[in-house]
Amino acid sequence: MLRQDAWCYAGNYPDGVTCFGSTTKVPPEKAVAANCSAVREWDANGTNFGFNPAIGNTRGEFGHNDFYPVAVAAAQIAGCDGKQTLYAMVCLDEIRGRLAEAFALRDYKIDHVVHGAIASAAVYGAMLGATVDQIESAIGTVVAHYIPFRAIRHGTQLSDSKGASAALSAEVAVTAMRRALRGFVGPADIFRNPQAIFCLFEAPEQPNSSPFDLRFCTGGDDFAVMDMHFKIGLYEHQSAGAIQGLIDVLSANPQLLDDVAAFQKIRISIYQPAFGIIGDPAKRNPRT
């Protein structure tokens, strides 16, 4: 649906980008929306869990690697090769992942895609040569103007909205960055702004400061993406441990499969918010 929407804007744009499976150029934010939605619907991307005890940031916000099309779009415009594009993806996940460790959006009913939108604006701008001030303006615009709440996902039935949250946030991130590149100035210093979501919900101890510190990896192998879970099949992320546990038990005791009917009960321990996701009764009886 979002790809059809993107094609409504088809034209000979100098900075045009294509949707997956197409050679038709559309504005980059429209292609990003369509492509991010596509990868979300495939549901094969990874998940971060926002837990880094080594530096004391353990807020546990989750999120998914659905924002890679932002890097792909910028790469098409800038003429980047595959290696450069992969670096951009790692950078995007580094920003998104470290934010998830430091600030739990879900505590305030804000959708987790905000962290991805911030990362998308930063990486898209950096790939296209934006200045630090331009990137700051774009991030400030995203946080001040485009905060999605969990109302997106509320309810028992499926909707286009639930699957397009990352896509629409990535779209506005790219839009904000494109405007900043043309001179639009957004709110500065958004992480210290007392009326932006970060300081508003978690007031810092000192005025004119941020409620958290971010530490980014710039070398070695301790990048945020290294602690993210990537799927080896199509299943709910929160079930990965249980699936692996079952595989381990059956591998060590193959005779258990001789009489499957003998199994009476399998007990699985799970934590919140994982249970709230995988144990949602509505997911067992979809009607749309």
Short mmCIF file of N, CA and C in Angstrom, two decimals, residues 2 5-6 10 16 64 71 77 81 85 89 103 108 130 135 137 141 146 159 161 182 201 218 224 257 272:
data_model
loop_
_atom_site.label_atom_id
_atom_site.label_comp_id
_atom_site.label_asym_id
_atom_site.label_seq_id
_atom_site.Cartn_x
_atom_site.Cartn_y
_atom_site.Cartn_z
N LEU A 2 1.92 1.28 0.82
CA LEU A 2 2.80 2.44 0.86
C LEU A 2 3.65 2.55 -0.41
N ASP A 5 1.44 4.25 -2.79
CA ASP A 5 1.41 5.66 -2.41
C ASP A 5 2.66 6.37 -2.92
N ALA A 6 3.83 5.72 -2.77
CA ALA A 6 5.09 6.32 -3.22
C ALA A 6 5.07 6.57 -4.72
N ALA A 10 5.88 9.69 -8.45
CA ALA A 10 6.93 9.35 -9.41
C ALA A 10 7.31 10.55 -10.27
N GLY A 16 16.16 11.27 -6.56
CA GLY A 16 15.12 10.25 -6.44
C GLY A 16 15.68 8.91 -5.99
N HIS A 64 13.57 -2.61 16.48
CA HIS A 64 13.95 -3.52 15.39
C HIS A 64 14.81 -2.81 14.35
N ALA A 71 19.48 4.02 5.08
CA ALA A 71 20.87 3.98 4.61
C ALA A 71 20.93 3.64 3.13
N ILE A 77 21.54 7.94 -3.48
CA ILE A 77 21.73 9.35 -3.85
C ILE A 77 23.22 9.71 -3.88
N ASP A 81 29.08 2.66 -2.08
CA ASP A 81 29.17 1.24 -2.39
C ASP A 81 28.60 0.42 -1.23
N THR A 85 27.61 1.47 2.72
CA THR A 85 26.22 1.34 3.14
C THR A 85 26.11 0.49 4.39
N MET A 89 24.58 1.37 8.13
CA MET A 89 23.62 0.55 8.86
C MET A 89 24.10 0.30 10.29
N PHE A 103 17.09 5.27 27.52
CA PHE A 103 15.78 5.89 27.73
C PHE A 103 14.69 4.94 27.28
N TYR A 108 6.43 5.60 28.95
CA TYR A 108 5.58 6.77 28.77
C TYR A 108 4.62 6.59 27.60
N ALA A 130 25.62 16.54 5.38
CA ALA A 130 25.02 17.58 6.22
C ALA A 130 26.02 18.03 7.29
N ILE A 135 22.18 18.47 11.06
CA ILE A 135 21.73 17.21 11.66
C ILE A 135 21.01 17.48 12.97
N SER A 137 19.36 20.15 13.74
CA SER A 137 18.05 20.72 13.40
C SER A 137 17.06 19.63 13.02
N THR A 141 13.71 18.66 15.02
CA THR A 141 12.40 18.68 14.36
C THR A 141 11.65 17.38 14.58
N TYR A 146 7.21 15.16 15.84
CA TYR A 146 6.71 13.87 15.35
C TYR A 146 6.93 12.75 16.36
N SER A 159 -3.88 -3.78 11.88
CA SER A 159 -4.12 -2.57 11.10
C SER A 159 -2.85 -2.24 10.34
N SER A 161 -1.50 0.54 10.43
CA SER A 161 -0.74 1.41 11.32
C SER A 161 0.30 0.64 12.12
N ARG A 182 18.18 22.16 3.30
CA ARG A 182 17.80 23.34 2.51
C ARG A 182 17.78 24.61 3.36
N PHE A 201 9.82 13.95 30.78
CA PHE A 201 9.42 12.75 31.51
C PHE A 201 10.43 12.32 32.57
N THR A 218 33.19 3.46 18.39
CA THR A 218 33.71 3.92 17.10
C THR A 218 34.79 2.99 16.55
N ALA A 224 26.66 -1.69 19.27
CA ALA A 224 25.34 -2.07 19.77
C ALA A 224 24.74 -3.23 18.99
N LEU A 257 11.75 -37.96 21.20
CA LEU A 257 10.89 -37.87 20.02
C LEU A 257 10.28 -39.21 19.64
N GLN A 272 8.33 -10.00 31.54
CA GLN A 272 7.68 -8.86 30.92
C GLN A 272 8.77 -7.92 30.42
#
